[in-house]
Short mmCIF file of C-alpha atoms in Angstrom, two decimals:
data_model
loop_
_atom_site.label_atom_id
_atom_site.label_comp_id
_atom_site.label_asym_id
_atom_site.label_seq_id
_atom_site.Cartn_x
_atom_site.Cartn_y
_atom_site.Cartn_z
CA UNK A 1 9.53 62.98 -0.48
CA UNK A 2 6.46 63.88 -2.66
CA UNK A 3 3.09 63.23 -1.03
CA UNK A 4 0.40 61.31 -3.09
CA UNK A 5 -2.21 63.53 -4.75
CA UNK A 6 -5.28 64.31 -2.61
CA UNK A 7 -8.89 64.46 -3.82
CA UNK A 8 -8.79 68.28 -3.61
CA UNK A 9 -5.74 68.33 -5.90
CA UNK A 10 -7.55 66.19 -8.50
CA UNK A 11 -10.64 68.40 -8.36
CA UNK A 12 -8.55 71.44 -9.27
CA UNK A 13 -6.58 69.66 -11.97
CA UNK A 14 -6.99 71.32 -15.42
CA UNK A 15 -8.16 67.94 -16.89
CA UNK A 16 -10.76 67.32 -14.21
CA UNK A 17 -13.60 68.95 -16.15
CA UNK A 18 -12.76 67.42 -19.45
CA UNK A 19 -15.49 65.33 -21.15
CA UNK A 20 -13.58 62.06 -21.56
CA UNK A 21 -16.43 60.49 -23.56
CA UNK A 22 -15.19 62.65 -26.41
CA UNK A 23 -11.82 60.98 -26.39
CA UNK A 24 -10.63 60.14 -29.92
CA UNK A 25 -11.31 56.54 -30.95
CA UNK A 26 -7.67 55.76 -31.69
CA UNK A 27 -6.59 57.00 -28.26
CA UNK A 28 -9.40 55.07 -26.57
CA UNK A 29 -8.30 51.87 -28.42
CA UNK A 30 -4.78 52.37 -27.16
CA UNK A 31 -6.10 52.62 -23.57
CA UNK A 32 -8.27 49.49 -24.02
CA UNK A 33 -5.36 47.46 -25.40
CA UNK A 34 -3.47 48.25 -22.20
CA UNK A 35 -6.29 46.89 -20.05
CA UNK A 36 -5.34 43.22 -19.59
CA UNK A 37 -8.09 41.83 -17.45
CA UNK A 38 -11.86 41.46 -17.92
CA UNK A 39 -12.93 43.48 -14.86
CA UNK A 40 -11.01 46.47 -16.30
CA UNK A 41 -12.64 45.96 -19.66
CA UNK A 42 -16.05 45.97 -18.06
CA UNK A 43 -15.44 49.17 -16.00
CA UNK A 44 -14.05 51.00 -19.06
CA UNK A 45 -16.98 49.85 -21.22
CA UNK A 46 -19.50 51.01 -18.64
CA UNK A 47 -18.34 54.65 -18.85
CA UNK A 48 -20.28 55.60 -22.00
CA UNK A 49 -21.67 54.12 -25.22
CA UNK A 50 -18.58 55.05 -27.25
CA UNK A 51 -16.18 53.29 -24.81
CA UNK A 52 -18.49 50.26 -24.73
CA UNK A 53 -18.36 50.13 -28.57
CA UNK A 54 -14.58 50.41 -28.68
CA UNK A 55 -14.12 47.80 -25.86
CA UNK A 56 -16.37 45.39 -27.81
CA UNK A 57 -14.37 46.02 -30.99
CA UNK A 58 -11.05 45.29 -29.26
CA UNK A 59 -11.94 42.63 -26.76
CA UNK A 60 -15.15 41.18 -27.93
CA UNK A 61 -18.66 41.17 -26.35
CA UNK A 62 -17.80 39.20 -23.21
CA UNK A 63 -20.52 38.97 -20.63
CA UNK A 64 -21.13 37.15 -17.39
CA UNK A 65 -21.98 33.44 -17.83
CA UNK A 66 -21.36 33.55 -21.55
CA UNK A 67 -19.26 30.70 -23.03
CA UNK A 68 -16.14 31.20 -25.04
CA UNK A 69 -13.61 28.94 -26.59
CA UNK A 70 -10.14 29.22 -24.98
CA UNK A 71 -7.75 28.50 -27.82
CA UNK A 72 -4.18 27.18 -27.59
CA UNK A 73 -1.90 29.54 -25.77
CA UNK A 74 1.20 30.94 -27.40
CA UNK A 75 4.06 30.73 -24.83
CA UNK A 76 6.43 32.71 -27.02
CA UNK A 77 4.28 35.84 -27.06
CA UNK A 78 2.18 35.39 -23.85
CA UNK A 79 -0.82 35.50 -26.20
CA UNK A 80 -4.21 34.01 -25.26
CA UNK A 81 -7.06 33.80 -27.73
CA UNK A 82 -10.72 33.45 -27.27
CA UNK A 83 -13.31 32.51 -29.93
CA UNK A 84 -16.56 34.34 -29.45
CA UNK A 85 -19.78 32.62 -30.65
CA UNK A 86 -21.76 35.80 -31.14
CA UNK A 87 -19.75 37.11 -34.03
CA UNK A 88 -17.53 33.98 -34.93
CA UNK A 89 -14.46 35.92 -34.25
CA UNK A 90 -11.22 35.25 -32.41
CA UNK A 91 -9.85 37.84 -29.92
CA UNK A 92 -6.28 37.83 -28.78
CA UNK A 93 -4.86 39.35 -25.62
CA UNK A 94 -1.86 38.96 -23.37
CA UNK A 95 -2.27 36.72 -20.37
CA UNK A 96 1.08 36.12 -18.70
CA UNK A 97 -0.51 34.07 -15.93
CA UNK A 98 -0.63 31.12 -18.29
CA UNK A 99 3.04 31.40 -19.31
CA UNK A 100 4.82 28.05 -18.98
CA UNK A 101 1.71 26.50 -17.35
CA UNK A 102 -0.16 23.37 -18.28
CA UNK A 103 -3.97 23.44 -18.00
CA UNK A 104 -5.79 20.24 -17.11
CA UNK A 105 -9.33 21.60 -17.53
CA UNK A 106 -11.88 24.19 -16.68
CA UNK A 107 -14.91 23.98 -14.32
CA UNK A 108 -17.32 26.56 -12.83
CA UNK A 109 -15.32 29.47 -14.18
CA UNK A 110 -11.94 28.22 -12.97
CA UNK A 111 -9.08 26.40 -14.70
CA UNK A 112 -6.52 24.08 -13.13
CA UNK A 113 -2.89 25.17 -13.69
CA UNK A 114 0.32 23.07 -13.28
CA UNK A 115 3.65 24.91 -13.59
CA UNK A 116 7.13 23.71 -14.29
CA UNK A 117 7.96 23.69 -10.58
CA UNK A 118 5.01 21.31 -9.94
CA UNK A 119 2.77 23.80 -8.17
CA UNK A 120 -0.98 23.24 -8.88
CA UNK A 121 -3.69 25.93 -8.47
CA UNK A 122 -7.08 27.11 -9.67
CA UNK A 123 -7.31 30.47 -11.44
CA UNK A 124 -10.23 32.57 -12.56
CA UNK A 125 -9.23 34.09 -15.88
CA UNK A 126 -11.54 37.07 -15.41
CA UNK A 127 -10.44 38.22 -11.97
CA UNK A 128 -7.00 36.56 -11.97
CA UNK A 129 -7.62 35.25 -8.42
CA UNK A 130 -5.84 31.98 -7.61
CA UNK A 131 -6.29 29.31 -5.10
CA UNK A 132 -3.58 26.71 -4.34
CA UNK A 133 -4.11 22.92 -4.66
CA UNK A 134 -1.94 20.13 -3.31
CA UNK A 135 0.20 18.37 -5.82
CA UNK A 136 -0.37 14.62 -6.29
CA UNK A 137 3.07 13.62 -4.99
CA UNK A 138 3.21 10.24 -6.56
CA UNK A 139 2.80 11.85 -9.98
CA UNK A 140 6.30 13.35 -9.48
CA UNK A 141 7.88 9.86 -9.57
CA UNK A 142 5.91 9.19 -12.81
CA UNK A 143 7.28 12.34 -14.47
CA UNK A 144 10.84 11.82 -13.26
CA UNK A 145 13.47 13.11 -15.66
CA UNK A 146 11.41 12.69 -18.80
CA UNK A 147 12.07 15.28 -21.41
CA UNK A 148 8.64 15.71 -22.98
CA UNK A 149 6.92 17.20 -19.89
CA UNK A 150 3.73 18.45 -21.68
CA UNK A 151 3.08 15.04 -23.06
CA UNK A 152 3.77 13.28 -19.76
CA UNK A 153 1.64 15.70 -17.84
CA UNK A 154 -1.19 15.24 -20.27
CA UNK A 155 -1.07 11.54 -19.28
CA UNK A 156 -1.47 12.32 -15.60
CA UNK A 157 -4.67 14.31 -15.20
CA UNK A 158 -7.33 14.74 -17.88
CA UNK A 159 -10.39 16.28 -16.13
CA UNK A 160 -11.35 18.39 -13.09
CA UNK A 161 -14.58 19.38 -11.40
CA UNK A 162 -15.04 22.29 -8.94
CA UNK A 163 -18.06 22.00 -6.63
CA UNK A 164 -18.61 25.73 -6.31
CA UNK A 165 -16.85 29.13 -6.08
CA UNK A 166 -13.57 28.52 -4.17
CA UNK A 167 -13.72 32.05 -2.72
CA UNK A 168 -17.24 31.98 -1.37
CA UNK A 169 -17.75 28.33 -0.30
CA UNK A 170 -16.24 27.04 2.98
CA UNK A 171 -16.58 23.45 1.73
CA UNK A 172 -15.44 23.77 -1.86
CA UNK A 173 -14.00 20.54 -3.26
CA UNK A 174 -12.17 19.64 -6.35
CA UNK A 175 -12.36 16.23 -8.05
CA UNK A 176 -9.76 15.12 -10.59
CA UNK A 177 -9.36 12.11 -12.94
CA UNK A 178 -5.85 10.86 -12.77
CA UNK A 179 -5.73 8.97 -16.07
CA UNK A 180 -2.21 7.61 -15.76
CA UNK A 181 -3.12 5.85 -12.52
CA UNK A 182 -6.78 4.99 -13.25
CA UNK A 183 -7.76 6.93 -10.08
CA UNK A 184 -10.41 9.41 -8.99
CA UNK A 185 -9.04 11.94 -6.49
CA UNK A 186 -10.84 14.52 -4.35
CA UNK A 187 -9.71 17.28 -2.03
CA UNK A 188 -11.17 20.12 -0.14
CA UNK A 189 -9.55 23.50 -0.44
CA UNK A 190 -6.96 23.76 2.28
CA UNK A 191 -6.17 20.03 2.29
CA UNK A 192 -2.51 19.13 2.17
CA UNK A 193 -3.13 16.07 -0.04
CA UNK A 194 -5.68 14.38 -2.28
CA UNK A 195 -7.91 11.58 -1.26
CA UNK A 196 -8.21 8.61 -3.63
CA UNK A 197 -11.73 7.31 -4.23
CA UNK A 198 -12.00 3.50 -3.94
CA UNK A 199 -15.05 1.37 -4.75
CA UNK A 200 -14.62 -1.48 -2.36
CA UNK A 201 -17.33 -3.67 -3.86
CA UNK A 202 -18.39 -3.28 -7.44
CA UNK A 203 -21.96 -3.91 -8.29
CA UNK A 204 -20.90 -4.83 -11.83
CA UNK A 205 -18.02 -7.07 -10.51
CA UNK A 206 -15.68 -4.87 -12.40
CA UNK A 207 -12.02 -5.23 -11.61
CA UNK A 208 -11.47 -1.48 -11.47
CA UNK A 209 -14.46 0.69 -12.13
CA UNK A 210 -12.25 3.82 -11.91
CA UNK A 211 -10.36 2.60 -14.96
CA UNK A 212 -10.67 4.65 -18.25
CA UNK A 213 -12.60 7.45 -16.50
CA UNK A 214 -13.82 10.06 -18.95
CA UNK A 215 -15.61 12.65 -16.86
CA UNK A 216 -16.50 13.75 -13.36
CA UNK A 217 -19.15 16.14 -11.97
CA UNK A 218 -20.55 17.35 -8.66
CA UNK A 219 -24.37 16.85 -8.81
CA UNK A 220 -26.94 17.04 -6.01
CA UNK A 221 -24.38 16.86 -3.28
CA UNK A 222 -22.60 13.84 -4.70
CA UNK A 223 -19.72 13.12 -7.06
CA UNK A 224 -20.44 11.21 -10.29
CA UNK A 225 -17.79 9.79 -12.62
CA UNK A 226 -18.23 7.83 -15.77
CA UNK A 227 -15.82 5.56 -17.73
CA UNK A 228 -15.68 4.41 -21.29
CA UNK A 229 -16.75 0.94 -20.35
CA UNK A 230 -20.07 0.57 -18.56
CA UNK A 231 -19.51 2.03 -15.14
CA UNK A 232 -21.04 5.02 -13.41
CA UNK A 233 -19.24 5.75 -10.08
CA UNK A 234 -21.34 7.49 -7.35
CA UNK A 235 -19.61 9.02 -4.37
CA UNK A 236 -21.42 10.19 -1.20
CA UNK A 237 -19.36 12.35 1.10
CA UNK A 238 -19.69 13.70 4.62
CA UNK A 239 -16.76 15.82 5.74
CA UNK A 240 -13.55 13.90 5.05
CA UNK A 241 -15.34 10.56 4.51
CA UNK A 242 -16.12 9.24 0.99
CA UNK A 243 -18.36 6.25 0.33
CA UNK A 244 -18.20 5.09 -3.33
CA UNK A 245 -20.12 2.52 -5.31
CA UNK A 246 -20.88 1.93 -8.98
CA UNK A 247 -23.83 1.24 -11.25
CA UNK A 248 -24.59 0.88 -14.94
CA UNK A 249 -23.70 3.57 -17.37
CA UNK A 250 -25.90 4.62 -20.33
CA UNK A 251 -26.84 1.90 -22.79
CA UNK A 252 -26.03 -1.01 -20.47
CA UNK A 253 -28.05 -3.20 -18.11
CA UNK A 254 -27.50 -6.35 -16.00
CA UNK A 255 -26.33 -9.28 -18.13
CA UNK A 256 -24.44 -7.15 -20.74
CA UNK A 257 -20.87 -8.17 -21.43
CA UNK A 258 -18.10 -5.65 -20.97
CA UNK A 259 -16.64 -4.59 -24.32
CA UNK A 260 -13.47 -2.77 -25.19
CA UNK A 261 -13.61 0.45 -23.21
CA UNK A 262 -13.06 2.64 -26.19
CA UNK A 263 -15.06 0.66 -28.65
CA UNK A 264 -18.43 -0.03 -26.87
CA UNK A 265 -21.10 -1.05 -29.22
CA UNK A 266 -23.41 1.74 -30.42
CA UNK A 267 -26.82 1.71 -31.97
CA UNK A 268 -25.31 3.52 -34.96
CA UNK A 269 -23.51 1.05 -37.23
CA UNK A 270 -19.81 1.76 -37.85
CA UNK A 271 -19.39 4.39 -35.14
CA UNK A 272 -17.43 3.91 -31.91
CA UNK A 273 -18.03 5.58 -28.59
CA UNK A 274 -15.12 8.07 -28.46
CA UNK A 275 -15.89 9.58 -25.10
CA UNK A 276 -18.61 10.17 -22.52
CA UNK A 277 -19.53 13.38 -20.65
CA UNK A 278 -21.69 14.14 -17.64
CA UNK A 279 -23.83 17.31 -17.64
CA UNK A 280 -25.97 19.02 -15.09
CA UNK A 281 -28.84 20.31 -17.34
CA UNK A 282 -31.26 22.34 -15.20
CA UNK A 283 -31.12 19.84 -12.30
CA UNK A 284 -31.12 16.76 -14.54
CA UNK A 285 -27.97 14.53 -14.91
CA UNK A 286 -27.27 13.82 -18.55
CA UNK A 287 -24.75 11.46 -20.08
CA UNK A 288 -23.54 12.45 -23.52
CA UNK A 289 -21.94 9.75 -25.75
CA UNK A 290 -19.67 11.15 -28.41
CA UNK A 291 -19.64 8.76 -31.45
CA UNK A 292 -17.22 8.80 -34.37
CA UNK A 293 -14.86 7.05 -36.70
CA UNK A 294 -11.26 5.91 -36.03
CA UNK A 295 -8.67 6.54 -38.69
CA UNK A 296 -5.52 4.60 -39.49
CA UNK A 297 -3.29 7.24 -37.89
CA UNK A 298 -5.11 6.70 -34.64
CA UNK A 299 -6.98 9.89 -34.89
CA UNK A 300 -10.76 10.18 -35.02
CA UNK A 301 -13.58 12.34 -36.25
CA UNK A 302 -16.82 12.98 -34.43
CA UNK A 303 -19.98 12.04 -36.37
CA UNK A 304 -22.86 11.83 -33.87
CA UNK A 305 -23.98 12.20 -30.23
CA UNK A 306 -26.35 10.37 -28.02
CA UNK A 307 -27.87 11.85 -24.90
CA UNK A 308 -29.26 9.86 -21.91
CA UNK A 309 -31.11 11.16 -18.86
CA UNK A 310 -30.34 9.54 -15.48
CA UNK A 311 -33.27 8.43 -13.31
CA UNK A 312 -31.93 8.64 -9.75
CA UNK A 313 -34.77 6.80 -8.14
CA UNK A 314 -33.99 3.49 -9.89
CA UNK A 315 -30.54 4.37 -11.37
CA UNK A 316 -31.53 3.76 -15.01
CA UNK A 317 -30.95 5.73 -18.12
CA UNK A 318 -33.42 7.04 -20.69
CA UNK A 319 -32.33 7.89 -24.20
CA UNK A 320 -33.66 11.34 -25.08
CA UNK A 321 -33.85 12.81 -28.63
CA UNK A 322 -33.63 16.60 -28.07
CA UNK A 323 -32.45 19.37 -25.75
CA UNK A 324 -35.17 21.90 -26.36
CA UNK A 325 -33.84 25.43 -26.00
CA UNK A 326 -30.74 24.15 -24.19
CA UNK A 327 -27.23 23.77 -25.66
CA UNK A 328 -24.32 21.75 -24.29
CA UNK A 329 -20.61 22.38 -24.43
CA UNK A 330 -18.30 19.40 -24.01
CA UNK A 331 -14.58 18.68 -24.28
CA UNK A 332 -11.69 19.14 -21.92
CA UNK A 333 -13.86 21.46 -19.90
CA UNK A 334 -16.33 20.57 -17.19
CA UNK A 335 -19.42 20.11 -19.35
CA UNK A 336 -21.65 23.13 -19.59
CA UNK A 337 -25.44 23.50 -20.14
CA UNK A 338 -26.88 26.85 -21.06
CA UNK A 339 -30.14 28.38 -22.28
CA UNK A 340 -29.36 29.27 -25.87
CA UNK A 341 -31.56 32.38 -25.62
CA UNK A 342 -29.19 33.87 -23.00
CA UNK A 343 -25.94 33.44 -25.04
CA UNK A 344 -25.62 35.57 -28.17
CA UNK A 345 -24.84 33.38 -31.24
CA UNK A 346 -25.62 30.18 -29.41
CA UNK A 347 -27.80 27.72 -31.23
CA UNK A 348 -30.52 25.81 -29.27
CA UNK A 349 -30.82 22.03 -29.27
CA UNK A 350 -27.12 21.67 -30.17
CA UNK A 351 -23.94 20.13 -28.73
CA UNK A 352 -20.76 22.16 -29.08
CA UNK A 353 -17.58 20.07 -28.89
CA UNK A 354 -13.88 20.39 -28.97
CA UNK A 355 -11.07 17.94 -29.69
CA UNK A 356 -10.01 16.51 -26.29
CA UNK A 357 -7.76 13.72 -27.48
CA UNK A 358 -4.59 14.95 -25.60
CA UNK A 359 -2.26 12.40 -26.95
CA UNK A 360 -3.09 13.08 -30.53
CA UNK A 361 -2.82 16.80 -29.98
CA UNK A 362 0.73 16.55 -28.57
CA UNK A 363 2.22 13.68 -30.46
CA UNK A 364 1.08 14.07 -34.06
CA UNK A 365 0.09 17.68 -34.65
CA UNK A 366 0.86 21.16 -33.63
CA UNK A 367 -1.65 23.83 -33.04
CA UNK A 368 -5.42 23.57 -33.30
CA UNK A 369 -6.85 20.20 -34.48
CA UNK A 370 -9.91 19.95 -36.68
CA UNK A 371 -12.29 17.75 -34.60
CA UNK A 372 -14.17 20.72 -33.28
CA UNK A 373 -17.66 21.73 -34.13
CA UNK A 374 -21.39 21.72 -33.34
CA UNK A 375 -23.83 18.86 -33.49
CA UNK A 376 -27.48 19.64 -34.25
CA UNK A 377 -29.74 17.25 -32.28
CA UNK A 378 -32.71 17.94 -34.57
CA UNK A 379 -31.25 16.68 -37.82
CA UNK A 380 -28.04 14.87 -36.74
CA UNK A 381 -25.67 17.05 -38.76
CA UNK A 382 -22.18 18.18 -37.70
CA UNK A 383 -20.80 21.58 -38.65
CA UNK A 384 -17.08 22.29 -38.16
CA UNK A 385 -15.85 25.57 -36.64
CA UNK A 386 -14.38 27.99 -39.23
CA UNK A 387 -11.33 28.60 -37.05
CA UNK A 388 -7.73 28.76 -38.29
CA UNK A 389 -5.48 28.98 -35.27
CA UNK A 390 -2.13 27.41 -35.76
CA UNK A 391 0.69 27.98 -33.18
CA UNK A 392 3.85 26.43 -32.04
CA UNK A 393 3.78 23.48 -29.69
CA UNK A 394 1.29 24.47 -26.95
CA UNK A 395 0.66 23.68 -23.28
CA UNK A 396 -3.01 24.66 -23.15
CA UNK A 397 -5.67 22.57 -25.01
CA UNK A 398 -8.62 24.30 -26.69
CA UNK A 399 -11.53 24.11 -24.26
CA UNK A 400 -14.84 25.82 -23.42
CA UNK A 401 -14.70 28.36 -20.66
CA UNK A 402 -17.70 29.92 -18.87
CA UNK A 403 -17.14 33.49 -17.86
CA UNK A 404 -17.93 33.69 -14.11
CA UNK A 405 -16.89 35.92 -11.30
#
């Protein structure tokens, strides 16, 4: 049996003294194409300036905490694509970990996967580390023997939030919006089941303030969730105990009537509230209202955004008219706030958005829908992304992903 090579053997190897920085570009590109994961890209790029240049050409200028757009995944070729803001380019690479998986959302550098055998987990797409999550067992009865599993699964869960890094926090929790059941669920890593959040007495006398939930976030040691009506749900927790209550969402106050949850009145004539998002922006809780037009085919187009800041002391909302040097990223992902100066290609005082209307994605169109773009808070204009990315029926929605390790 041959023994493995020792360090002394390698030192005496005829190639040990070769200047690998002089490697021909074509050969270096072949090597980089074989490196499938971000940590390998980073190590290869750190060797010398030429290898950094080639890695950037092949895989794009990815960096820690930068934000990329994860585009629909092609199951047939195991191909994943990322749209990079810095050079407005799309980079493709193989990522078999997503094969036959459905993604419910991303948060804190992790995405939530659901496979065909009903196993749920969190995965970091940079390190490929995974953490198991319990499966909501009553969802299995809902799926049953239905044939269109992607469409059915998209109706089960539509947003997740991760409180911290699952690998470094002993008390990491995951919150999930179960849209098909109008429930907010929470679990700590290691739990065997999810805990449903129940508001026993609604301040707004709402029949079910967890109905039509749009977004959920961990903020200042609490869980906040918002629906498309007028409810903001606030959850305090201590160990396994959760105490939930509700208060008014942005644009509402005591005495207001409850409108249709997806057609709340707006200060902008002719536009409907399509969706609401919660964002932690440098320690301030923001609510972002996405406004747009509905079309006869039940699709919509985003035309405007409103941003509100939450005053925790008296639980009121203040409409704000700019983000300064900050930029927001909203959609199927856990909403992201960044300093535009730290992200190459990122525009300050803007809101980047993706189409997160699951049902429209899966029922009426294939591939990448067009309601994606960037909204400028200064002049109120919307600019669409110049992306052409059409694939066969997909199981991963387009969403923003923040590169974190």
